[in-house]
Backbone as numpy.savetxt, mean C-alpha at the origin, in Angstrom:
# Nx Ny Nz CAx CAy CAz Cx Cy Cz
-0.54 38.81 36.26 -0.69 37.84 35.18 0.38 36.75 35.34
-0.08 35.52 35.31 0.84 34.40 35.52 1.63 34.12 34.24
2.94 33.98 34.41 3.81 33.68 33.27 3.83 32.17 33.05
3.33 31.76 31.88 3.20 30.33 31.61 4.50 29.72 31.11
5.31 30.51 30.40 6.56 29.97 29.87 6.29 28.75 29.00
7.19 27.77 29.10 7.06 26.57 28.28 5.89 25.71 28.72
5.44 25.88 29.95 4.32 25.08 30.45 3.05 25.36 29.65
2.95 26.59 29.12 1.76 26.95 28.37 1.87 26.65 26.88
2.99 26.10 26.46 3.20 25.81 25.04 2.51 24.50 24.68
1.66 24.57 23.66 0.96 23.37 23.21 1.55 22.92 21.88
2.03 21.70 21.87 2.66 21.16 20.66 1.60 20.94 19.58
1.90 21.41 18.38 0.98 21.24 17.27 0.90 19.76 16.89
-0.33 19.27 16.69 -0.52 17.87 16.33 0.04 17.63 14.93
0.99 16.72 14.82 1.57 16.45 13.50 0.62 15.65 12.61
0.80 15.79 11.32 0.05 14.97 10.38 0.88 13.72 10.07
0.27 12.57 10.27 0.97 11.30 10.05 0.27 10.52 8.94
1.03 10.14 7.93 0.48 9.39 6.82 0.85 7.92 6.90
0.08 7.10 6.20 0.30 5.66 6.15 0.51 5.24 4.71
1.61 4.53 4.45 1.92 4.04 3.10 2.00 2.52 3.12
1.12 1.88 2.36 1.06 0.42 2.32 1.63 -0.08 1.00
2.67 -0.88 1.08 3.37 -1.33 -0.11 2.73 -2.51 -0.81
3.22 -2.78 -2.02 2.73 -3.90 -2.80 3.43 -5.19 -2.42
2.81 -6.31 -2.79 3.40 -7.60 -2.47 2.47 -8.76 -2.73
1.43 -8.53 -3.53 0.49 -9.60 -3.84 -0.22 -10.10 -2.60
-0.33 -11.42 -2.48 -1.05 -12.02 -1.36 -0.42 -11.69 -0.01
0.86 -11.33 -0.02 1.51 -10.96 1.24 0.93 -9.67 1.82
0.07 -9.02 1.05 -0.64 -7.85 1.54 -1.53 -8.15 2.73
-1.80 -9.43 2.99 -2.55 -9.79 4.21 -1.84 -9.26 5.45
-0.53 -9.14 5.39 0.23 -8.63 6.54 -0.17 -7.20 6.89
-0.65 -6.44 5.91 -1.12 -5.08 6.18 -2.25 -5.10 7.21
-3.09 -6.12 7.13 -4.23 -6.20 8.04 -3.77 -6.32 9.49
-2.70 -7.08 9.70 -2.18 -7.22 11.05 -1.69 -5.89 11.61
-1.04 -5.11 10.74 -0.58 -3.78 11.17 -1.76 -2.89 11.51
-2.81 -2.94 10.69 -4.01 -2.14 10.96 -4.65 -2.52 12.29
-4.63 -3.81 12.59 -5.19 -4.28 13.87 -4.45 -3.65 15.04
-3.12 -3.61 14.94 -2.31 -3.00 16.01 -2.58 -1.50 16.11
-2.66 -0.83 14.97 -2.95 0.62 14.98 -4.29 0.89 15.65
-5.26 0.04 15.35 -6.61 0.20 15.90 -6.59 0.02 17.42
-5.86 -0.96 17.89 -5.78 -1.21 19.33 -5.19 -0.03 20.09
-4.29 0.69 19.44 -3.65 1.84 20.07 -4.36 3.16 19.75
-5.47 3.07 19.03 -6.25 4.26 18.73 -5.59 5.25 17.80
-4.71 4.76 16.93 -4.00 5.65 16.01 -4.90 6.04 14.84
-4.89 7.30 14.51 -5.73 7.83 13.44 -4.85 8.54 12.42
-4.61 7.89 11.29 -3.74 8.46 10.26 -4.47 9.54 9.47
-3.71 10.54 9.06 -4.29 11.67 8.34 -4.35 11.47 6.84
-3.54 10.57 6.34 -3.49 10.34 4.90 -3.12 8.87 4.67
-3.72 8.28 3.64 -3.46 6.87 3.33 -3.12 6.74 1.85
-2.08 6.00 1.54 -1.80 5.70 0.14 -1.33 4.25 0.04
-1.44 3.70 -1.14 -1.04 2.31 -1.30 -0.66 1.99 -2.73
0.18 0.99 -2.85 0.56 0.45 -4.14 0.09 -0.99 -4.23
-0.53 -1.34 -5.34 -0.95 -2.71 -5.60 -1.81 -3.25 -4.45
-1.41 -4.35 -3.81 -2.20 -4.90 -2.71 -2.41 -3.88 -1.61
-1.43 -3.01 -1.42 -1.54 -1.96 -0.41 -2.64 -0.97 -0.73
-2.90 -0.75 -2.02 -3.97 0.18 -2.40 -5.34 -0.43 -2.11
-5.45 -1.75 -2.25 -6.72 -2.43 -1.97 -7.05 -2.35 -0.49
-6.09 -2.69 0.35 -6.30 -2.61 1.80 -6.50 -1.15 2.22
-5.67 -0.27 1.67 -5.74 1.14 2.03 -7.06 1.78 1.65
-7.66 1.35 0.55 -8.94 1.92 0.12 -10.03 1.67 1.17
-10.06 0.45 1.69 -11.07 0.13 2.70 -10.78 0.86 4.02
-9.51 0.98 4.35 -9.15 1.71 5.57 -9.55 3.18 5.44
-9.29 3.77 4.27 -9.65 5.17 4.04 -11.16 5.37 4.00
-11.89 4.29 3.70 -13.35 4.36 3.68 -13.94 4.27 5.09
-13.07 4.05 6.08 -13.54 3.98 7.46 -13.75 2.58 7.98
-13.36 1.57 7.20 -13.52 0.19 7.65 -12.49 -0.13 8.72
-12.92 -0.90 9.73 -11.99 -1.33 10.77 -11.36 -2.67 10.40
-10.47 -3.15 11.26 -9.76 -4.39 10.97 -10.72 -5.54 10.71
-11.71 -5.73 11.56 -12.63 -6.86 11.43 -13.38 -6.80 10.10
-13.82 -5.63 9.72 -14.56 -5.49 8.46 -13.68 -5.80 7.26
-12.45 -5.32 7.28 -11.53 -5.60 6.16 -11.16 -7.08 6.15
-10.95 -7.65 7.33 -10.61 -9.07 7.43 -11.71 -9.94 6.84
-12.96 -9.62 7.15 -14.09 -10.41 6.64 -14.15 -10.39 5.12
-13.73 -9.29 4.53 -13.68 -9.21 3.07 -12.46 -9.96 2.53
-11.32 -9.72 3.15 -10.05 -10.28 2.65 -10.03 -11.81 2.71
-10.65 -12.38 3.74 -10.58 -13.84 3.88 -11.38 -14.58 2.82
-12.22 -13.86 2.08 -12.97 -14.49 0.99 -12.15 -14.55 -0.30
-11.01 -13.83 -0.32 -10.15 -13.83 -1.51 -9.33 -15.12 -1.52
-9.46 -15.88 -2.54 -8.77 -17.15 -2.65 -7.62 -17.06 -3.66
-6.77 -18.07 -3.62 -5.64 -18.11 -4.55 -6.10 -18.01 -5.99
-7.23 -18.64 -6.30 -7.72 -18.62 -7.68 -8.08 -17.20 -8.14
-8.41 -16.32 -7.17 -8.72 -14.94 -7.53 -7.47 -14.17 -7.90
-6.32 -14.59 -7.33 -5.05 -13.95 -7.65 -4.50 -14.52 -8.94
-4.57 -15.84 -9.06 -4.08 -16.48 -10.29 -5.22 -16.51 -11.30
-5.65 -15.33 -11.69 -6.83 -15.20 -12.52 -6.65 -15.82 -13.90
-5.47 -15.69 -14.44 -5.23 -16.13 -15.81 -4.65 -17.54 -15.84
-5.40 -18.47 -16.40 -4.90 -19.84 -16.52 -3.83 -19.93 -17.61
-3.98 -19.10 -18.63 -3.00 -19.07 -19.70 -2.08 -17.89 -19.47
-0.82 -18.17 -19.23 0.14 -17.14 -18.82 0.22 -16.00 -19.83
0.13 -16.32 -21.11 0.29 -15.29 -22.13 -1.05 -14.70 -22.59
-2.13 -15.02 -21.89 -3.43 -14.42 -22.17 -3.90 -13.72 -20.91
-3.44 -12.50 -20.68 -3.79 -11.78 -19.45 -5.29 -11.62 -19.30
-5.77 -11.67 -18.07 -7.19 -11.53 -17.80 -7.49 -10.12 -17.31
-8.76 -9.83 -17.13 -9.17 -8.51 -16.69 -9.14 -8.42 -15.17
-9.13 -7.18 -14.69 -9.08 -6.94 -13.24 -10.48 -6.78 -12.66
-11.47 -7.34 -13.34 -12.85 -7.16 -12.90 -13.08 -7.70 -11.48
-12.34 -8.75 -11.10 -12.50 -9.31 -9.76 -12.13 -8.30 -8.69
-11.05 -7.56 -8.93 -10.61 -6.54 -7.97 -11.61 -5.41 -7.91
-12.09 -4.98 -9.07 -13.10 -3.92 -9.10 -14.37 -4.36 -8.37
-14.72 -5.63 -8.52 -15.95 -6.15 -7.89 -15.83 -6.14 -6.37
-14.64 -6.45 -5.86 -14.44 -6.42 -4.41 -14.74 -5.02 -3.87
-14.31 -4.00 -4.60 -14.56 -2.62 -4.19 -16.04 -2.27 -4.32
-16.61 -2.49 -5.49 -17.99 -2.04 -5.74 -19.01 -2.83 -4.93
-18.76 -4.11 -4.69 -19.70 -4.91 -3.89 -19.79 -4.41 -2.45
-18.71 -3.82 -1.96 -18.67 -3.40 -0.56 -18.81 -1.89 -0.37
-18.27 -1.12 -1.30 -18.28 0.33 -1.14 -19.18 1.04 -2.15
-19.64 0.30 -3.15 -20.44 0.90 -4.19 -19.57 1.58 -5.24
-20.22 2.28 -6.15 -19.50 2.97 -7.23 -19.04 4.33 -6.72
-18.00 4.30 -5.90 -17.56 5.47 -5.15 -16.31 6.09 -5.77
-16.17 7.39 -5.63 -14.97 8.09 -6.06 -14.00 8.26 -4.90
-12.74 8.39 -5.21 -11.70 8.54 -4.18 -11.99 9.74 -3.29
-12.43 10.84 -3.88 -12.65 12.06 -3.11 -13.83 11.95 -2.14
-14.61 10.86 -2.24 -15.75 10.66 -1.33 -15.39 9.80 -0.12
-14.16 9.32 -0.05 -13.73 8.50 1.09 -13.61 9.36 2.35
-13.61 8.70 3.50 -13.56 9.42 4.78 -12.18 10.02 5.05
-11.15 9.38 4.54 -9.79 9.89 4.70 -9.20 10.19 3.32
-8.32 11.19 3.24 -7.61 11.42 1.97 -6.83 10.17 1.57
-6.94 9.79 0.31 -6.36 8.53 -0.16 -5.82 8.69 -1.57
-4.78 7.95 -1.87 -4.30 7.88 -3.25 -3.78 6.48 -3.54
-3.98 6.06 -4.78 -3.46 4.79 -5.26 -2.33 5.09 -6.24
-1.26 4.33 -6.15 -0.09 4.54 -7.02 -0.10 3.51 -8.14
0.02 3.99 -9.36 0.05 3.11 -10.53 1.08 3.64 -11.52
1.22 2.94 -12.63 2.09 3.37 -13.72 1.26 3.47 -15.00
1.37 4.59 -15.67 0.71 4.78 -16.96 1.65 4.26 -18.05
1.27 3.16 -18.69 2.19 2.56 -19.65 2.25 3.35 -20.97
1.36 4.31 -21.14 1.45 5.18 -22.33 2.61 6.16 -22.18
2.66 6.81 -21.03 3.69 7.82 -20.79 4.89 7.26 -20.05
4.73 6.06 -19.46 5.69 5.39 -18.56 5.85 6.13 -17.24
4.96 7.07 -16.95 5.04 7.84 -15.71 4.41 7.10 -14.53
4.98 7.34 -13.36 4.30 6.97 -12.12 3.16 7.95 -11.92
1.97 7.45 -11.58 0.84 8.35 -11.34 0.29 8.12 -9.94
0.05 9.21 -9.26 -0.56 9.20 -7.93 -2.01 9.62 -8.13
-2.93 8.67 -7.98 -4.34 8.91 -8.30 -5.07 9.39 -7.05
-5.52 10.62 -7.07 -6.15 11.24 -5.90 -7.64 11.50 -6.08
-8.16 11.24 -7.27 -9.58 11.45 -7.51 -10.05 10.54 -8.64
-11.36 10.42 -8.76 -11.92 9.55 -9.78 -12.38 8.23 -9.20
-12.81 7.35 -10.07 -13.41 6.08 -9.66 -12.44 5.22 -8.84
-12.85 4.90 -7.62 -11.97 4.16 -6.71 -11.66 2.77 -7.22
-12.68 2.06 -7.69 -12.48 0.68 -8.14 -11.49 0.61 -9.29
-11.61 1.54 -10.25 -10.70 1.57 -11.39 -9.28 1.92 -10.95
-9.16 2.87 -10.03 -7.83 3.29 -9.57 -7.11 2.14 -8.87
-7.82 1.44 -7.99 -7.22 0.32 -7.25 -6.90 -0.83 -8.21
-7.81 -1.11 -9.12 -7.56 -2.17 -10.10 -6.32 -1.87 -10.92
-6.15 -0.61 -11.31 -4.96 -0.22 -12.06 -3.70 -0.38 -11.25
-3.76 0.00 -9.99 -2.60 -0.12 -9.10 -2.21 -1.58 -8.90
-3.20 -2.48 -8.97 -2.97 -3.92 -8.75 -2.69 -4.69 -10.03
-2.64 -4.00 -11.16 -2.60 -4.66 -12.46 -1.19 -5.17 -12.80
-0.90 -6.38 -12.36 0.42 -6.98 -12.59 0.60 -7.29 -14.08
1.65 -6.78 -14.70 1.88 -7.04 -16.13 2.02 -8.53 -16.41
1.37 -8.99 -17.46 1.44 -10.40 -17.82 0.37 -11.24 -17.19
-0.28 -10.71 -16.15 -1.36 -11.44 -15.49 -2.69 -10.74 -15.76
-2.70 -9.41 -15.62 -3.91 -8.64 -15.87 -3.73 -7.71 -17.06
-4.83 -7.44 -17.74 -4.81 -6.43 -18.80 -4.73 -5.05 -18.16
-4.02 -4.11 -18.81 -3.98 -2.74 -18.29 -5.38 -2.17 -18.13
-5.53 -1.29 -17.16 -6.84 -0.71 -16.85 -6.94 0.69 -17.46
-8.01 0.93 -18.19 -8.25 2.26 -18.75 -8.73 3.20 -17.66
-8.06 4.33 -17.53 -8.44 5.34 -16.53 -8.33 6.69 -17.22
-9.46 7.16 -17.74 -9.43 8.35 -18.59 -8.65 8.04 -19.85
-7.65 8.85 -20.15 -6.83 8.60 -21.34 -5.56 7.84 -21.01
-5.52 7.26 -19.82 -4.33 6.52 -19.39 -4.58 5.01 -19.37
-3.49 4.25 -19.48 -3.54 2.80 -19.34 -2.68 2.44 -18.13
-3.33 1.95 -17.08 -2.63 1.75 -15.82 -2.15 0.32 -15.61
-0.95 0.22 -15.04 -0.38 -1.05 -14.59 0.11 -0.89 -13.16
0.53 -2.01 -12.59 0.96 -2.08 -11.19 1.94 -0.96 -10.82
1.59 -0.22 -9.78 2.44 0.88 -9.33 3.78 0.42 -8.79
3.86 -0.87 -8.44 5.11 -1.40 -7.91 6.27 -1.35 -8.88
5.97 -1.18 -10.16 7.03 -1.08 -11.16 7.90 0.15 -10.93
7.31 1.19 -10.30 8.09 2.40 -10.05 8.10 2.85 -8.60
7.10 2.46 -7.81 7.05 2.91 -6.42 6.36 1.85 -5.56
7.11 0.83 -5.21 6.55 -0.31 -4.49 6.04 0.05 -3.10
6.78 0.87 -2.40 6.38 1.27 -1.05 6.37 2.80 -1.02
5.21 3.41 -1.31 5.15 4.85 -1.59 5.21 5.75 -0.37
6.28 5.65 0.38 6.43 6.45 1.60 6.58 7.93 1.31
6.96 8.27 0.09 7.14 9.68 -0.26 5.81 10.40 -0.50
4.80 9.66 -0.92 3.54 10.29 -1.32 2.86 11.07 -0.18
2.67 10.49 1.01 2.02 11.27 2.07 2.74 12.58 2.39
4.07 12.57 2.30 4.81 13.80 2.57 4.60 14.83 1.46
4.51 14.36 0.23 4.21 15.28 -0.86 2.82 15.87 -0.70
1.96 15.15 0.03 0.59 15.61 0.28 0.45 16.38 1.59
1.57 16.69 2.22 1.53 17.56 3.39 1.71 16.92 4.74
1.99 15.62 4.78 2.20 14.96 6.08 3.59 15.26 6.64
3.67 15.30 7.95 4.95 15.53 8.62 5.75 14.24 8.73
5.03 13.14 8.98 5.67 11.84 9.18 4.93 10.78 8.38
5.63 9.68 8.13 5.02 8.56 7.41 5.40 7.24 8.07
4.39 6.42 8.31 4.60 5.02 8.69 4.38 4.21 7.43
5.37 3.43 7.03 5.27 2.61 5.82 5.33 1.14 6.19
4.66 0.32 5.39 4.66 -1.13 5.63 5.16 -1.83 4.37
6.26 -2.54 4.51 6.90 -3.25 3.40 6.60 -4.74 3.54
5.81 -5.29 2.62 5.46 -6.72 2.68 6.17 -7.51 1.60
7.23 -6.94 1.05 7.99 -7.67 0.04 8.77 -8.83 0.66
9.26 -9.69 -0.20 9.92 -10.91 0.23 11.35 -10.64 0.67
11.49 -10.09 1.86 12.79 -9.78 2.47 13.73 -9.16 1.45
14.99 -9.43 1.58 15.97 -8.89 0.63 16.35 -9.93 -0.41
15.67 -11.08 -0.40 15.96 -12.13 -1.36 14.98 -12.02 -2.52
15.49 -11.80 -3.70 14.62 -11.54 -4.84 14.56 -12.73 -5.81
15.39 -13.73 -5.62 15.46 -14.83 -6.56 14.43 -15.92 -6.31
14.43 -16.92 -7.18 13.55 -18.07 -7.03 14.22 -19.28 -7.66
13.91 -20.45 -7.13 14.41 -21.69 -7.72 13.30 -22.40 -8.50
12.13 -21.78 -8.51 10.98 -22.37 -9.20 11.06 -22.10 -10.70
10.55 -23.05 -11.49 10.48 -22.86 -12.94 9.04 -22.61 -13.40
8.11 -22.51 -12.45 6.72 -22.24 -12.80 6.61 -20.82 -13.35
5.83 -20.67 -14.41 5.74 -19.39 -15.10 5.35 -18.25 -14.17
4.34 -18.46 -13.31 3.86 -17.40 -12.44 4.92 -17.00 -11.43
5.66 -17.99 -10.92 6.73 -17.69 -9.96 7.89 -16.95 -10.63
8.19 -17.33 -11.86 9.25 -16.64 -12.61 8.85 -15.19 -12.88
7.58 -14.98 -13.24 7.10 -13.62 -13.47 7.19 -12.80 -12.19
6.76 -13.38 -11.08 6.80 -12.68 -9.79 8.24 -12.31 -9.43
9.17 -13.23 -9.69 10.59 -12.97 -9.41 11.12 -11.84 -10.29
10.74 -11.86 -11.57 11.19 -10.81 -12.49 10.72 -9.44 -12.03
9.47 -9.37 -11.60 8.92 -8.09 -11.13 9.64 -7.64 -9.86
9.97 -8.59 -8.97 10.70 -8.23 -7.75 12.06 -7.62 -8.08
12.71 -8.19 -9.08 14.02 -7.67 -9.49 13.88 -6.24 -10.01
12.83 -6.00 -10.82 12.59 -4.66 -11.36 12.28 -3.66 -10.25
11.63 -4.15 -9.19 11.21 -3.26 -8.10 12.31 -3.01 -7.08
13.39 -3.74 -7.19 14.45 -3.73 -6.18 14.87 -2.33 -5.75
15.17 -1.48 -6.73 15.67 -0.14 -6.42 14.65 0.75 -5.76
13.38 0.67 -6.21 12.41 1.61 -5.65 11.93 1.21 -4.26
12.16 -0.03 -3.85 11.86 -0.42 -2.46 12.78 0.34 -1.52
14.04 0.47 -1.92 15.02 1.20 -1.10 14.58 2.64 -0.89
14.00 3.26 -1.91 13.52 4.64 -1.79 12.48 4.77 -0.69
11.66 3.73 -0.53 10.65 3.75 0.51 11.26 3.80 1.89
12.38 3.13 2.06 13.07 3.14 3.36 13.70 4.51 3.62
14.12 5.17 2.57 14.71 6.51 2.72 13.66 7.51 3.17
12.46 7.41 2.61 11.41 8.40 2.87 10.52 8.07 4.06
10.47 6.82 4.48 9.62 6.44 5.60 10.27 6.79 6.93
9.49 7.33 7.86 10.03 7.65 9.19 10.08 6.41 10.07
9.06 5.58 9.97 9.09 4.24 10.57 8.64 3.28 9.48
9.49 2.32 9.15 9.15 1.33 8.11 9.00 -0.03 8.77
7.80 -0.56 8.72 7.53 -1.88 9.28 7.86 -2.93 8.23
8.53 -4.00 8.67 8.91 -5.07 7.75 8.50 -6.41 8.34
7.22 -6.79 8.17 6.79 -8.10 8.65 7.60 -9.21 8.00
7.77 -10.31 8.70 8.51 -11.46 8.17 7.62 -12.20 7.18
7.85 -11.96 5.90 7.00 -12.55 4.86 7.75 -13.51 3.95
8.98 -13.82 4.30 9.84 -14.61 3.42 9.23 -15.95 3.04
8.54 -16.58 3.98 8.03 -17.94 3.72 6.71 -17.96 2.95
6.17 -16.78 2.65 4.89 -16.71 1.95 5.08 -16.32 0.49
4.17 -16.79 -0.36 4.22 -16.45 -1.78 3.29 -15.28 -2.08
3.68 -14.48 -3.05 2.83 -13.36 -3.46 1.64 -13.85 -4.28
1.71 -15.11 -4.73 0.67 -15.65 -5.61 -0.25 -16.65 -4.93
-0.17 -16.76 -3.61 -1.00 -17.73 -2.89 -1.48 -17.16 -1.56
-2.75 -17.41 -1.24 -3.30 -16.95 0.03 -3.09 -17.96 1.15
-2.42 -19.05 0.85 -2.15 -20.06 1.88 -1.35 -19.43 3.03
-1.84 -19.65 4.24 -1.17 -19.09 5.41 -1.53 -17.64 5.68
-2.69 -17.20 5.20 -3.03 -15.78 5.34 -3.18 -15.34 6.80
-3.61 -16.26 7.67 -3.71 -15.91 9.09 -2.33 -15.66 9.69
-1.35 -16.45 9.25 0.03 -16.24 9.72 0.59 -14.92 9.19
0.22 -14.57 7.96 0.66 -13.28 7.40 0.13 -12.13 8.25
-1.14 -12.21 8.61 -1.75 -11.17 9.44 -1.04 -11.09 10.78
-0.74 -12.24 11.35 -0.05 -12.27 12.65 1.33 -11.63 12.56
2.04 -11.86 11.45 3.37 -11.27 11.27 3.27 -9.74 11.20
2.26 -9.25 10.50 2.06 -7.81 10.41 1.73 -7.20 11.76
0.91 -7.89 12.52 0.52 -7.43 13.86 1.74 -7.41 14.78
2.51 -8.48 14.76 3.67 -8.59 15.64 4.69 -7.48 15.36
4.95 -7.24 14.09 5.91 -6.20 13.72 5.44 -4.82 14.18
4.15 -4.53 13.99 3.62 -3.22 14.39 3.68 -3.04 15.90
3.36 -4.07 16.64 3.41 -3.99 18.11 4.85 -3.80 18.58
5.77 -4.54 17.96 7.19 -4.44 18.34 7.74 -3.04 18.10
7.20 -2.33 17.10 7.72 -1.01 16.73 6.82 0.13 17.21
5.85 -0.21 18.06 4.83 0.78 18.42 5.40 2.00 19.13
6.42 1.82 19.93 6.99 2.98 20.64 7.53 4.00 19.64
8.13 3.53 18.55 8.63 4.43 17.51 7.48 5.15 16.80
6.42 4.39 16.54 5.26 4.97 15.86 4.60 6.04 16.72
4.46 5.76 18.01 3.84 6.72 18.92 4.64 8.02 19.00
5.95 7.90 18.87 6.80 9.10 18.87 6.44 10.03 17.72
6.08 9.45 16.58 5.67 10.27 15.43 4.38 11.00 15.74
3.41 10.29 16.30 2.12 10.91 16.60 2.24 11.99 17.68
3.26 11.88 18.49 3.52 12.89 19.52 4.34 14.06 18.99
4.80 13.94 17.75 5.59 15.00 17.13 6.97 15.15 17.72
7.51 14.08 18.27 8.80 14.16 18.96 9.96 13.56 18.15
9.68 13.15 16.94 10.74 12.56 16.11 11.28 13.61 15.13
12.56 13.52 14.79 13.09 14.44 13.77 12.41 14.18 12.43
12.20 15.23 11.67 11.50 15.09 10.39 12.48 14.85 9.26
12.16 13.85 8.44 12.97 13.58 7.26 12.50 14.46 6.11
13.44 14.90 5.33 13.10 15.67 4.14 12.86 14.69 2.99
11.69 14.79 2.38 11.35 13.86 1.31 12.22 14.12 0.08
12.62 13.03 -0.57 13.38 13.16 -1.81 12.48 13.71 -2.91
12.99 14.63 -3.70 12.21 15.19 -4.79 11.91 14.13 -5.83
10.67 14.16 -6.35 10.28 13.21 -7.37 10.96 13.56 -8.69
11.18 12.52 -9.48 11.74 12.74 -10.80 10.66 13.27 -11.74
11.04 13.60 -12.94 10.11 14.21 -13.88 8.98 13.27 -14.28
9.24 11.97 -14.30 8.22 11.02 -14.75 7.24 10.69 -13.62
6.58 11.71 -13.12 5.64 11.56 -12.01 4.49 12.53 -12.19
3.27 12.03 -11.98 2.09 12.89 -12.10 1.15 12.65 -10.93
0.52 13.72 -10.47 -0.58 13.62 -9.52 -1.86 13.90 -10.30
-2.78 12.95 -10.28 -4.01 13.12 -11.06 -5.23 12.95 -10.17
């Protein structure tokens, strides 16, 4: 009998999750990262997203490729983001729900091809909620529900708002769901959170960035590879330059691909996920 030793040892395939962060229109950069992943044949085991990341992630989890998601995303205009003409009269998230239902139908999260969760905040309990089942369109709309711009979304007995208020880049979620490694994509506006604009929408966006400041750092702690496309020159409230945003996401993913491949090969040290605080629910 031939002694195989280490030559006969087969490394167990690691589970790798993808976490797509919030950032409004800068979420176009997520598409560039997906394009790079597709070119390298990477197949993630779990997908989660916050705000804009949940919208992109939902289509990716449904089995859509880069071209299919791009064709949908390029129809989104600035006016769709700036839904409310009156700053103090928030509008509904029906536009976001329509993007989902027009393309995927009235589908539940558990019917997607890949395990998926959307991160939101329940303003009744003030808890962060990780939505793993139920109506996909409602879950994504809730995750994208920016306070002051959109009305909170009813989801069962909960009222959902933008998940970025508590978990902008949810790199911890895939690990809580059993993944060994996580690739996270941060499309926030670099480390600069201020603004010199006096426009109401820009001031609101700046205020939210300040509130999110601490939880972005948590994403870097929990992510094994964190991609940071150069998004400083883009606004979260405008789709202008969306092709450049996609290119930035693609460039960053390609530049970091050797690190990402190490995760898929199971050759990187594993980070221990930080324990969630009490104000967290999986639903």
